[in-house]
Structures are given as C-alpha cells and as structure tokens.
CSV table of C-alpha atoms in Angstrom, one decimal:
chain,number,residue,atom,x,y,z
A,151,MET,CA,0.4,0.0,-0.1
A,152,THR,CA,1.2,3.2,-0.8
A,153,ASP,CA,-0.1,6.7,0.6
A,154,ILE,CA,0.2,10.0,-1.2
A,155,SER,CA,-0.4,13.0,0.1
A,156,LEU,CA,-0.1,17.0,-0.5
A,157,PHE,CA,-1.3,20.0,1.7
A,158,ALA,CA,-1.7,23.5,1.0
A,159,GLU,CA,-2.4,26.7,3.2
A,160,GLU,CA,-2.4,30.0,3.2
A,161,LYS,CA,-2.6,32.3,6.4
A,162,VAL,CA,-3.9,36.2,5.7
A,163,SER,CA,-4.5,38.8,8.5
A,164,ILE,CA,-5.8,42.1,8.1
A,165,PRO,CA,-5.5,45.2,10.8
A,166,ILE,CA,-8.9,46.9,11.5
A,167,GLY,CA,-9.1,50.5,12.2
A,168,ASN,CA,-6.8,51.6,14.6
A,169,LYS,CA,-5.0,48.5,14.3
A,170,LYS,CA,-6.5,47.1,18.1
A,171,SER,CA,-8.4,44.9,15.9
A,172,SER,CA,-7.7,42.1,13.0
A,173,ILE,CA,-9.5,39.3,11.0
A,174,ASP,CA,-7.2,36.5,10.5
A,175,ILE,CA,-8.2,33.7,8.1
A,176,MET,CA,-6.4,30.3,7.5
A,177,VAL,CA,-7.8,28.3,4.6
A,178,GLY,CA,-5.8,25.1,3.6
A,179,ALA,CA,-6.3,21.7,2.3
A,180,ARG,CA,-4.8,18.0,2.2
A,181,LEU,CA,-5.1,15.8,-1.2
A,182,ASN,CA,-4.6,12.3,-0.4
A,183,LYS,CA,-4.2,9.2,-2.4
A,184,MET,CA,-4.4,5.5,-1.7
A,185,ILE,CA,-2.5,2.9,-3.9
A,186,ILE,CA,-3.5,-0.1,-3.2
A,187,GLN,CA,-3.6,-3.8,-4.7
A,188,GLY,CA,-7.2,-5.2,-5.6
A,189,TYR,CA,-8.8,-1.7,-5.2
A,190,ASP,CA,-8.9,1.4,-7.1
A,191,TYR,CA,-9.5,4.7,-4.8
A,192,ASP,CA,-10.4,8.4,-6.0
A,193,PRO,CA,-8.2,11.1,-4.1
A,194,THR,CA,-9.4,12.4,-1.1
A,195,ILE,CA,-9.6,16.5,-0.8
A,196,ASP,CA,-10.0,17.7,3.0
A,197,PRO,CA,-10.5,21.2,3.2
A,198,ARG,CA,-10.6,23.2,6.4
A,199,THR,CA,-10.6,27.1,7.3
A,200,ASN,CA,-10.5,29.1,10.6
A,201,ILE,CA,-11.3,32.8,11.0
A,202,LYS,CA,-10.4,34.8,13.9
A,203,PHE,CA,-11.9,38.0,14.6
A,204,THR,CA,-10.3,40.4,17.3
A,205,ALA,CA,-12.3,42.7,18.4
A,206,ILE,CA,-10.1,44.1,21.5
A,207,ALA,CA,-6.3,43.1,20.9
A,208,PRO,CA,-5.0,41.8,24.4
A,209,ARG,CA,-3.8,44.7,26.9
A,210,ARG,CA,-3.3,44.9,30.7
A,211,ASP,CA,-5.5,47.6,32.2
A,212,GLY,CA,-9.0,48.2,31.4
A,213,PHE,CA,-12.5,46.1,32.7
A,214,ILE,CA,-12.7,44.1,29.1
A,215,ARG,CA,-9.0,43.2,28.3
A,216,GLU,CA,-9.7,40.9,25.3
A,217,LEU,CA,-12.6,39.6,23.1
A,218,ALA,CA,-12.1,38.0,20.1
A,219,PHE,CA,-14.3,35.4,18.0
A,220,ARG,CA,-13.2,32.4,16.1
A,221,GLY,CA,-14.7,29.8,14.1
A,222,GLY,CA,-13.9,26.5,12.0
A,223,TRP,CA,-14.7,24.3,10.0
A,224,GLY,CA,-13.5,21.7,7.8
A,225,ILE,CA,-13.8,17.7,6.5
A,226,MET,CA,-11.7,15.1,7.5
A,227,GLN,CA,-11.6,11.7,5.3
A,228,LYS,CA,-10.5,8.5,6.6
A,229,LEU,CA,-9.7,5.8,4.1
A,230,PRO,CA,-10.7,2.2,4.9
A,231,SER,CA,-7.7,0.0,7.0
A,232,LEU,CA,-5.8,-2.7,5.7
A,233,GLY,CA,-7.8,-4.8,8.1
A,234,LEU,CA,-11.3,-4.0,6.3
A,235,LEU,CA,-9.5,-4.5,2.9
A,236,TYR,CA,-7.7,-7.5,3.3
A,237,PRO,CA,-9.7,-9.2,6.2
A,238,ASP,CA,-8.4,-13.4,7.2
A,239,PRO,CA,-10.0,-15.9,5.4
A,240,ASN,CA,-12.5,-18.0,7.2
A,241,TYR,CA,-11.6,-21.3,7.7
A,242,ASP,CA,-14.2,-23.6,8.7
A,243,ASP,CA,-14.0,-27.9,9.7
A,244,PHE,CA,-16.4,-30.4,9.4
A,245,ALA,CA,-16.3,-33.2,11.4
A,246,LEU,CA,-18.5,-35.4,8.5
A,247,PHE,CA,-17.3,-39.0,10.0
A,248,GLN,CA,-15.7,-40.4,12.6
A,249,TYR,CA,-14.5,-44.5,13.1
A,250,ARG,CA,-12.1,-45.7,15.7
A,251,ASN,CA,-11.8,-49.8,16.2
A,252,SER,CA,-10.3,-50.8,19.6
A,253,THR,CA,-9.9,-54.2,18.9
A,254,THR,CA,-8.1,-54.0,15.8
A,255,GLY,CA,-6.8,-50.4,16.1
A,256,GLU,CA,-8.6,-49.1,12.8
A,257,GLN,CA,-9.2,-45.3,12.4
A,258,LEU,CA,-10.8,-43.1,9.9
A,259,ALA,CA,-12.0,-39.6,10.4
A,260,LEU,CA,-13.5,-37.4,7.0
A,261,ILE,CA,-12.9,-33.9,7.8
A,262,GLN,CA,-14.3,-31.3,5.3
A,263,SER,CA,-12.1,-27.6,5.3
A,264,MET,CA,-13.9,-24.8,3.5
A,265,ILE,CA,-11.9,-21.5,3.0
A,266,THR,CA,-13.8,-18.6,2.7
A,267,ASP,CA,-11.8,-15.7,1.0
A,268,ASN,CA,-13.2,-12.6,3.0
A,269,LYS,CA,-11.6,-10.2,0.2
A,270,LEU,CA,-14.2,-7.5,-0.7
A,271,PRO,CA,-15.6,-6.8,-4.2
A,272,TYR,CA,-16.2,-3.7,-3.5
A,273,ASN,CA,-14.9,-0.3,-2.6
A,274,LEU,CA,-15.5,1.1,1.1
A,275,LYS,CA,-16.1,4.4,0.8
A,276,PRO,CA,-13.7,7.2,3.0
A,277,ASN,CA,-15.3,7.4,6.7
A,278,LYS,CA,-16.0,11.4,6.6
A,279,SER,CA,-15.9,13.5,9.4
A,280,TYR,CA,-17.5,17.4,9.0
A,281,ASN,CA,-15.9,19.6,12.1
A,282,THR,CA,-17.6,23.0,12.8
A,283,GLU,CA,-16.1,24.8,15.8
A,284,LEU,CA,-17.6,28.5,17.0
A,285,GLY,CA,-16.0,30.0,20.3
A,286,VAL,CA,-15.1,32.9,22.3
A,287,ASP,CA,-11.8,34.0,23.6
A,288,LEU,CA,-12.4,37.1,26.5
A,289,ASN,CA,-10.6,38.7,29.2
A,290,ILE,CA,-13.0,40.4,31.4
A,291,ALA,CA,-10.9,42.2,34.8
A,292,GLY,CA,-8.0,39.3,34.1
A,293,ILE,CA,-10.0,36.6,34.1
A,294,GLU,CA,-9.7,34.7,31.2
A,295,ALA,CA,-12.1,32.4,29.9
A,296,ASN,CA,-12.6,30.5,26.4
A,297,ILE,CA,-15.6,29.0,25.8
A,298,THR,CA,-16.0,26.3,22.3
A,299,TYR,CA,-18.4,24.9,20.9
A,300,PHE,CA,-17.9,22.0,18.7
A,301,ASN,CA,-20.5,19.8,16.3
A,302,GLU,CA,-19.0,17.1,14.6
A,303,GLN,CA,-21.1,14.6,12.0
A,304,VAL,CA,-19.7,11.5,11.1
A,305,ARG,CA,-20.9,10.0,8.0
A,306,ASP,CA,-20.0,6.9,6.0
A,307,GLY,CA,-18.5,5.1,8.8
A,308,PHE,CA,-17.4,1.6,9.2
A,309,MET,CA,-19.8,-1.1,10.8
A,310,PRO,CA,-19.8,-4.5,10.2
A,311,ASN,CA,-21.8,-6.6,7.9
A,312,ALA,CA,-22.0,-9.7,6.4
A,313,SER,CA,-23.6,-11.6,3.1
A,314,TYR,CA,-24.8,-15.4,3.1
A,315,GLU,CA,-24.9,-18.0,0.8
A,316,SER,CA,-26.4,-21.8,1.5
A,317,TYR,CA,-24.7,-24.5,1.8
A,318,SER,CA,-24.8,-28.5,2.2
A,319,VAL,CA,-22.9,-30.5,4.4
A,320,ASN,CA,-23.3,-35.0,4.6
A,321,TYR,CA,-22.8,-36.3,7.9
A,322,TYR,CA,-22.3,-39.5,7.5
A,323,ASN,CA,-24.2,-42.1,9.5
A,324,THR,CA,-22.2,-43.1,13.1
A,325,VAL,CA,-20.8,-47.0,12.5
A,326,SER,CA,-20.7,-49.4,15.7
A,327,ASP,CA,-20.0,-52.6,13.5
A,328,VAL,CA,-16.4,-54.0,14.3
A,329,ASN,CA,-15.9,-56.0,11.4
A,330,ALA,CA,-17.6,-52.8,9.1
A,331,ALA,CA,-13.8,-51.7,8.1
A,332,PRO,CA,-15.1,-48.2,7.0
A,333,LYS,CA,-13.3,-46.9,4.2
A,334,TYR,CA,-12.5,-44.2,1.5
A,335,GLU,CA,-12.9,-43.8,-1.7
A,336,ASN,CA,-14.5,-41.5,-4.6
A,337,GLY,CA,-15.1,-38.9,-2.6
A,338,LYS,CA,-18.0,-41.3,-0.5
A,339,ILE,CA,-17.5,-43.4,3.1
A,340,TRP,CA,-18.0,-47.2,2.3
A,341,VAL,CA,-18.7,-50.1,5.2
A,342,ARG,CA,-18.9,-54.0,4.8
A,343,ASN,CA,-22.2,-55.2,5.2
A,344,ILE,CA,-23.1,-58.8,7.0
A,345,GLN,CA,-22.1,-60.7,4.1
A,346,GLY,CA,-19.3,-58.7,3.9
A,347,VAL,CA,-19.9,-56.6,0.8
A,348,TYR,CA,-18.7,-52.9,0.8
A,349,GLU,CA,-21.7,-50.0,0.4
A,350,GLU,CA,-22.5,-46.8,0.6
A,351,LEU,CA,-22.7,-45.8,3.9
A,352,GLY,CA,-25.7,-43.4,4.6
A,353,PHE,CA,-25.8,-39.9,5.4
A,354,THR,CA,-28.1,-36.8,7.1
A,355,THR,CA,-27.7,-33.5,4.5
A,356,VAL,CA,-27.5,-30.5,6.7
A,357,ASN,CA,-28.2,-27.4,5.3
A,358,GLU,CA,-26.1,-24.4,6.5
A,359,PHE,CA,-25.5,-20.6,5.9
A,360,LYS,CA,-22.1,-19.6,4.5
A,361,SER,CA,-21.3,-15.9,5.5
A,362,TYR,CA,-18.8,-13.3,4.2
A,363,LYS,CA,-17.6,-10.6,5.6
A,364,ARG,CA,-19.1,-7.3,3.8
A,365,PRO,CA,-18.5,-4.5,6.2
A,366,ASP,CA,-20.3,-1.3,5.0
A,367,ASN,CA,-20.7,2.8,5.5
A,368,ARG,CA,-23.7,2.7,7.6
A,369,GLY,CA,-22.1,4.2,10.5
A,370,ARG,CA,-22.9,7.6,11.6
A,371,THR,CA,-22.4,9.6,14.7
A,372,ASP,CA,-23.4,12.8,15.6
A,373,LYS,CA,-21.6,14.8,18.2
A,374,TRP,CA,-21.4,18.2,19.7
A,375,GLY,CA,-20.5,20.1,22.8
A,376,ILE,CA,-19.6,22.8,24.7
A,377,GLU,CA,-15.9,23.3,26.2
A,378,TYR,CA,-14.9,26.1,28.9
A,379,ASP,CA,-11.5,27.0,30.2
A,380,PHE,CA,-11.6,30.3,33.1
A,381,ASP,CA,-8.2,31.6,34.5
A,382,PHE,CA,-9.4,33.6,37.4
A,383,GLY,CA,-5.8,34.3,38.0
A,384,THR,CA,-3.2,34.2,40.7
A,385,ILE,CA,-4.4,34.6,44.7
A,386,ASN,CA,-0.7,36.6,45.8
A,387,PRO,CA,-0.7,35.8,49.0
A,388,ILE,CA,-0.5,32.2,48.9
A,389,ASN,CA,0.8,32.2,44.9
A,390,THR,CA,-2.2,29.8,43.7
A,391,SER,CA,-3.3,29.9,40.9
A,392,VAL,CA,-6.6,28.9,40.3
A,393,ILE,CA,-8.0,27.7,36.9
A,394,VAL,CA,-11.5,26.1,35.9
A,395,ASN,CA,-12.0,23.5,33.0
A,396,GLY,CA,-14.6,20.9,31.8
A,397,ALA,CA,-17.1,20.4,28.8
A,398,TYR,CA,-20.7,19.2,28.1
A,399,ILE,CA,-20.7,16.3,25.3
A,400,ARG,CA,-23.8,14.6,24.0
A,401,THR,CA,-23.2,12.0,21.4
A,402,GLU,CA,-25.7,9.6,19.3
A,403,ASN,CA,-24.1,6.6,17.1
A,404,THR,CA,-26.7,5.3,15.1
A,405,SER,CA,-26.4,2.5,11.6
A,406,PRO,CA,-29.1,3.5,9.1
A,407,GLY,CA,-29.7,0.9,6.2
A,408,ASP,CA,-29.8,-3.2,6.3
A,409,VAL,CA,-28.3,-5.5,8.3
A,410,TYR,CA,-28.1,-9.4,7.7
A,411,ILE,CA,-28.1,-11.6,10.9
A,412,ASN,CA,-28.0,-15.3,11.0
A,413,ARG,CA,-29.5,-16.7,14.3
A,414,ILE,CA,-27.3,-20.1,15.2
A,415,ASN,CA,-29.8,-21.7,16.2
A,416,ALA,CA,-31.6,-25.2,15.9
A,417,ASP,CA,-34.6,-25.4,13.4
A,418,PRO,CA,-37.5,-26.0,16.2
A,419,ILE,CA,-39.2,-28.5,13.6
A,420,ASP,CA,-36.1,-30.3,12.9
A,421,PRO,CA,-33.6,-29.8,15.5
A,422,LYS,CA,-30.9,-31.8,13.4
A,423,GLN,CA,-31.0,-28.8,11.0
A,424,ARG,CA,-30.0,-25.3,11.6
A,425,LEU,CA,-33.0,-22.3,11.1
A,426,PRO,CA,-33.8,-21.9,7.5
A,427,TYR,CA,-34.0,-18.4,7.8
A,428,LEU,CA,-31.7,-15.2,7.8
A,429,ALA,CA,-33.2,-11.7,9.7
A,430,ILE,CA,-33.3,-8.4,7.4
A,431,PHE,CA,-33.1,-5.5,10.1
A,432,LYS,CA,-33.7,-2.0,9.0
A,433,ASP,CA,-30.7,0.3,10.9
A,434,ASP,CA,-29.7,-1.9,13.9
A,435,ALA,CA,-29.9,-5.9,14.6
A,436,ALA,CA,-31.5,-4.9,18.0
A,437,ILE,CA,-34.6,-3.4,19.6
A,438,SER,CA,-32.8,-0.2,19.4
A,439,ILE,CA,-31.9,1.5,16.6
A,440,GLY,CA,-28.8,3.2,18.3
A,441,ALA,CA,-27.7,4.7,21.4
A,442,GLY,CA,-26.8,8.4,22.7
A,443,ARG,CA,-24.5,9.4,25.8
A,444,GLU,CA,-24.0,13.0,27.4
A,445,ARG,CA,-21.7,14.2,30.1
A,446,LEU,CA,-21.1,17.1,32.2
A,447,SER,CA,-17.5,17.2,33.8
A,448,THR,CA,-15.4,20.2,35.6
A,449,ASN,CA,-11.8,20.2,36.4
A,450,ILE,CA,-11.3,22.8,39.5
A,451,ASN,CA,-7.4,22.7,39.5
A,452,LEU,CA,-5.5,24.9,42.1
A,453,VAL,CA,-1.2,25.9,41.5
A,454,THR,CA,0.8,26.4,43.9
A,455,ARG,CA,4.0,27.6,43.3
A,456,ILE,CA,6.7,27.7,45.6
A,457,PRO,CA,9.7,29.9,44.1
A,458,SER,CA,12.3,29.6,46.9
A,459,ILE,CA,12.5,25.7,47.0
A,460,ARG,CA,11.5,25.7,43.6
A,461,MET,CA,8.2,23.3,43.6
A,462,VAL,CA,5.0,23.4,42.0
A,463,ILE,CA,1.8,21.8,44.0
A,464,THR,CA,-1.1,21.3,41.9
A,465,PHE,CA,-4.7,19.9,43.8
A,466,THR,CA,-7.4,18.8,41.2
A,467,THR,CA,-10.5,17.8,41.5
A,468,GLN,CA,-13.0,16.4,39.0
A,469,CYS,CA,-16.3,16.8,39.4
A,470,ILE,CA,-19.0,14.5,37.0
A,471,TRP,CA,-21.8,16.5,37.0
A,472,MET,CA,-24.4,14.4,34.6
A,473,GLU,CA,-23.3,11.0,33.1
A,474,ASN,CA,-26.2,9.8,31.5
A,475,ASN,CA,-26.4,7.0,28.4
A,476,TRP,CA,-29.4,6.0,26.9
A,477,ASN,CA,-31.0,3.3,23.7
A,478,LEU,CA,-32.7,4.9,20.6
A,479,TYR,CA,-36.3,4.0,20.5
A,480,ASP,CA,-37.6,2.7,17.2
A,481,ASP,CA,-40.7,4.9,17.1
A,482,GLY,CA,-43.4,3.0,15.4
A,483,ASN,CA,-42.1,-0.8,15.6
A,484,ILE,CA,-41.7,-1.6,18.8
A,485,TYR,CA,-44.7,-3.4,20.3
A,486,SER,CA,-45.5,-5.5,23.2
A,487,GLU,CA,-48.1,-8.6,23.4
A,488,ASP,CA,-51.0,-9.0,24.5
A,489,ALA,CA,-52.8,-12.4,26.2
A,490,ASP,CA,-53.2,-14.1,22.8
A,491,GLY,CA,-50.1,-13.0,21.0
A,492,ASN,CA,-51.3,-10.0,19.1
A,493,PRO,CA,-49.0,-6.9,18.7
A,494,VAL,CA,-49.7,-3.6,20.9
A,495,TYR,CA,-47.5,-1.4,19.1
A,496,GLY,CA,-47.3,2.2,21.4
A,497,ASP,CA,-45.1,4.8,22.7
A,498,TYR,CA,-42.9,2.6,25.0
A,499,ASN,CA,-40.5,5.1,25.2
A,500,ASN,CA,-38.5,7.0,28.5
A,501,LYS,CA,-41.0,4.8,30.4
A,502,ASN,CA,-40.6,1.7,33.1
A,503,ASN,CA,-42.2,-1.4,31.0
A,504,LEU,CA,-43.5,-4.3,33.0
A,505,PHE,CA,-43.6,-6.8,30.2
A,506,THR,CA,-41.1,-8.1,27.3
A,507,LEU,CA,-41.0,-5.5,24.2
A,508,TYR,CA,-40.3,-7.4,20.4
A,509,ARG,CA,-38.9,-5.1,17.3
A,510,ASP,CA,-39.1,-7.2,14.0
A,511,PRO,CA,-37.3,-7.5,11.0
A,512,VAL,CA,-38.4,-6.0,8.1
A,513,SER,CA,-38.0,-9.4,5.9
A,514,TYR,CA,-36.3,-12.8,6.0
A,515,VAL,CA,-34.1,-15.0,3.5
A,516,ASP,CA,-34.7,-18.4,3.1
A,517,LYS,CA,-31.8,-20.8,1.9
A,518,ASP,CA,-32.8,-20.3,-1.7
A,519,GLY,CA,-32.2,-16.6,-1.5
A,520,VAL,CA,-35.7,-15.9,-1.4
A,521,VAL,CA,-37.0,-12.4,0.3
A,522,ARG,CA,-40.4,-12.2,1.9
A,523,PRO,CA,-41.7,-9.5,4.3
A,524,PHE,CA,-41.6,-10.4,7.7
A,525,SER,CA,-45.8,-9.1,8.0
A,526,ASP,CA,-45.9,-12.9,7.4
A,527,PHE,CA,-45.3,-13.4,11.5
A,528,HIS,CA,-48.5,-12.1,12.5
A,529,THR,CA,-50.3,-13.3,9.5
A,530,THR,CA,-49.4,-16.6,9.0
A,531,THR,CA,-52.0,-19.6,9.9
A,532,ASP,CA,-48.5,-22.1,9.3
A,533,ASN,CA,-47.4,-23.0,13.0
A,534,ASP,CA,-44.0,-24.2,11.6
A,535,LEU,CA,-43.1,-21.1,10.2
A,536,LYS,CA,-44.2,-18.6,13.1
A,537,ARG,CA,-42.4,-20.6,15.0
A,538,ARG,CA,-39.0,-20.5,12.7
A,539,LEU,CA,-40.1,-16.9,12.5
A,540,ASN,CA,-40.1,-16.3,16.0
A,541,PHE,CA,-36.6,-16.8,16.3
A,542,LEU,CA,-35.5,-14.0,14.0
A,543,ARG,CA,-37.4,-11.3,16.6
A,544,GLU,CA,-35.2,-9.0,18.9
A,545,SER,CA,-36.8,-8.7,22.4
A,546,SER,CA,-36.3,-7.3,25.9
A,547,ASN,CA,-37.8,-8.0,29.1
A,548,ASN,CA,-35.5,-5.0,30.4
A,549,SER,CA,-37.9,-2.9,32.4
A,550,PHE,CA,-35.4,-0.1,31.8
A,551,TYR,CA,-34.0,-0.8,28.4
A,552,PHE,CA,-36.0,2.7,27.4
A,553,LEU,CA,-34.9,4.7,30.6
A,554,THR,CA,-31.9,7.3,30.9
A,555,THR,CA,-29.2,5.6,32.5
A,556,GLY,CA,-27.2,7.7,34.8
A,557,TYR,CA,-26.0,8.6,38.7
A,558,LYS,CA,-25.8,11.9,41.1
A,559,PRO,CA,-22.6,13.8,40.6
A,560,TYR,CA,-20.0,12.0,42.1
A,561,PHE,CA,-16.2,13.5,42.6
A,562,MET,CA,-12.4,12.9,42.8
A,563,ALA,CA,-9.5,14.7,44.4
A,564,ASN,CA,-6.1,14.5,42.6
A,565,ILE,CA,-2.8,16.1,43.6
A,566,ARG,CA,0.9,16.3,41.9
A,567,LEU,CA,4.3,17.8,43.7
A,568,THR,CA,6.7,18.8,41.2
A,569,LYS,CA,10.7,19.8,42.6
A,570,GLU,CA,13.0,21.2,40.2
A,571,LEU,CA,16.5,19.4,40.6
A,572,GLY,CA,18.6,22.1,39.0
A,573,ASN,CA,17.9,23.1,35.3
A,574,VAL,CA,18.3,19.6,34.4
A,575,ALA,CA,15.9,17.7,35.9
A,576,SER,CA,12.6,17.7,38.0
A,577,LEU,CA,11.1,14.8,40.0
A,578,SER,CA,7.3,14.4,41.1
A,579,PHE,CA,5.1,12.5,42.8
A,580,TYR,CA,1.6,12.4,42.3
A,581,ALA,CA,-1.5,10.6,44.3
A,582,ASN,CA,-4.9,10.0,41.9
A,583,ASN,CA,-8.0,9.8,44.2
A,584,PHE,CA,-6.2,10.3,47.4
A,585,THR,CA,-8.9,10.4,49.5
A,586,ASN,CA,-10.1,6.7,48.3
A,587,SER,CA,-13.4,8.3,47.4
A,588,ARG,CA,-15.2,5.0,46.3
A,589,PRO,CA,-18.8,5.9,46.4
A,590,ARG,CA,-21.6,3.0,45.9
A,591,MET,CA,-24.2,4.7,43.7
A,592,VAL,CA,-27.9,3.8,42.1
A,593,ASN,CA,-28.7,3.9,38.9
A,594,LYS,CA,-31.8,6.3,38.4
A,595,ALA,CA,-33.2,4.0,35.5
A,596,ARG,CA,-32.8,1.2,38.0
A,597,PRO,CA,-33.1,2.0,41.6
A,598,ASN,CA,-33.7,-1.5,43.4
A,599,ALA,CA,-30.7,-3.1,41.2
A,600,SER,CA,-27.4,-3.0,43.3
A,601,PRO,CA,-25.4,-0.1,43.2
A,602,ALA,CA,-22.0,0.9,41.1
A,603,THR,CA,-19.2,1.3,42.7
A,604,LYS,CA,-18.0,5.1,41.1
A,605,ASN,CA,-14.0,6.6,40.6
A,606,THR,CA,-11.2,4.8,40.8
A,607,PRO,CA,-8.5,2.9,43.3
A,608,ILE,CA,-6.5,5.2,45.1
A,609,TYR,CA,-3.2,4.7,42.9
A,610,PHE,CA,0.3,7.0,43.6
A,611,GLY,CA,3.6,7.0,41.9
A,612,ALA,CA,6.9,9.2,41.0
A,613,GLU,CA,7.8,10.6,37.3
A,614,LEU,CA,11.2,11.9,36.7
A,615,LYS,CA,11.9,14.1,33.7
A,616,ILE,CA,15.4,15.1,32.6
A,617,THR,CA,15.8,17.7,30.3
A,618,LEU,CA,19.0,17.3,28.0
C-alpha cells in the first residue's frame, strides 16, 4: 500500500481601524491518494478553514482586556484500514465421519474444510467527519475565559455486516459394527455389510448458511458539545492560580441501512438442521436503533508555586455532574403482545415497561435467496413458520431498557508535587483519588438494582523528567 499526500495552506491577517482589531483567516486543503493492489480509490480532498476576529487585542488594563471571536470548519476523510480491505479468510472444519476400532486399531476420520475468502468485491467509501467550531476568547478584569462550541458529524462510518449463501454438508451415519472396516473411496465412505460386501454409508444432509464478511458504510455519529476554560488568575498571598475547565459532550451513534443476521439456532421443527432463515433488520439488529450518551464534567485546579524551593503543588478536583446513557427508540416499530399473542404498538419510550418488548426484522431470507416480508409472522396460519420466525425477532424484558440511565454527581481529588532539580531535571510525586473516594451509587433507571462503585481506586507513583 502506498499513500501520497499533498498539503497547501494560506494565512492572511487583515488589520482593522487603529490596528487594535484584526481578522485572521487560514484556508488549507490536504489531498490524499491511496494506491493499493486490488482496489481503485479516487483521491480525497480534506478542506479546512479557520477565521478569527479580534475585536479587542490583549491589553493589561481596562475592564474588558481581550475579546476575540473564532470559528472553524473542515472535512476529514479516513480511508479503510488494511484489516478491512484484506480481512483474514475463514476456515471452517466439518467432522463428517469418525470411526475407531479399539480391537483392531482401525481408525478413519473424514473432515471437510471450507475456506472463505473475505476480500471485498467493492470499494468502501472513505469515512467522512464534518467538523464545525465556534468560540469566544475574552479577558474580563483579569479573568481569562475560552468557550468553544463544537459539532462533529461522522458519515459513512465503517460498520460490520455480512452476506450469505446456502450450502449443504453430508454427515455420515455412526458405525458401531467392529467388522465394518470403513474406507474412503471416490469421495464417499464405504462400509462392509453382514455379507462382507462394501456399500455406501448413509448420511444426513444438513443445510447451512455460509457467511462472508461485508463491512459497509452505515456508521453515523452526531456529536456536539461545549468546552470551557476559565483562568481566575493568582491569589497573591499564597501564590496560587485557580483554573476551572470542563465540557458538556453529547453523542448519538446510529447505523441506518440493512443489516443481515444469521441466528445460530437449531430448527425448532427439525432439530438436526439449523434455522433455515436469515433476518434483515433496518438500522440495527437490536431492539433499539442506536445509543446515546452525555457527560458534564468540571476540573477545578489549584496550582501553588513555591519559588524558594522550586516546587509546584497541583491540587485537582474532578467533578462529574452528569453521565447519562440511553438507547434510541424505533418509533412505531416497538410492540408488546396481548394475552393472545397479538402485537400492541404504542409509545414505550422513557417508560418503565413491565413486560417484554419486541422489534421485528423488515424481512427474512430463505436458503434459496428468496426475500419475504416479516409481516408473515403476524399473518401466517402455518404454525411451523411462526415458530421459526419467532427466533428472528429482537426482544427485551428489561423494564429500564428505554429509560435514561445515569448517576448523581460524584467527585475525585488528585494531588501532584513537582520539585525542580537544578535546570536539568524535575521529580514529581502524584496520588490520584488520594482520599480513596469510591461511592456506591444507584442507577437512577434501576433504583432497586445493586449499586455501582464509581471512581478508580487510589493509586500513586513518581516521575523523573530529564531535560538535555
């Protein structure tokens, strides 16, 4: 594989008025070309732009000592890795026949190996990330603040998927006759009958689905948040700086599109066979269609400098104000069942559901490749078909499945001492969670469940940094 990249960037600064204000513009682009055997990828272009408007240039006095607005936009594309383009082949071994005669020492085993080449017959699209950023930098009476809003949209993300085709495997009958003397000729197992004449051994044909790894570009991520950083300056009597920073981040992950699922279940009608159908789900092979999370955190940093002994003491309090997770609801496609097994559709989102919920595939595929609508499950009078299709449904009896899970705020304190050793080295000692605060907290969606332990256990160490 060969990667070729070209990059171009231009920066322009435009003074405004009395030169205390200015506009800074940066425009750039990166061109990437991947050359790899077996695939033909077009070059990708990643543009980016940053603009900053300085309304009030930094100054030492005044109430508003700095004011600047900034924004940025860009696209970043990621080409698939070698692991996706050249996945390892699958090796499947089937023990078709095994025989061992402890009296004569005769042994015979027939194993069929199947090798599946998973190399993709198509090009995966590059993973695209669209990034937007807006921010303000200001200094009010010596208090510096940097606030940034960001929005990231990932499209054409790489997701696992598969395609299938049917095949048959012949499993030979078990032989217990010590005089059978089985042999393998012309692709078949032969055994001696009671007359001593060789005849073909009977077998059972089992139909299977053969899978091929077929990753696709269904991945989709929507993330946005606000990052903040406040420097309150130095408390002069104790020479301590106070810095507060943190972020609110919200993310949702989905994978719109069809996904093929092979349930490795025995056929409820003929247990010697596998389930004869595949399921095709829309968006995700789960009762939800994705997941989301959000987190609000703050770090309070107190940095004390003691110049007389060349030591810096840093005390940090980590505050987790919010940490929530949720499953995305597939509106209109989630149902429960009444006493007669009929579907009852409704709004089960953000509720404590004390019954099993179901989500159906959109269709199912038989071993001849025929695709049929999964609505057959609810309309068929064929009890065997209904029993088989029942294995393809997704279900959950967790009452909290569509509730937002999370915990009350919790905190952790860290400390770090750094001593300069001349001008060539520094020695640091640190202790994280030095109070060993490990609260046991109950998930708000599961008040009756066992509490979870938050924060990492106390741990400490030392670092030596040498400057040459």
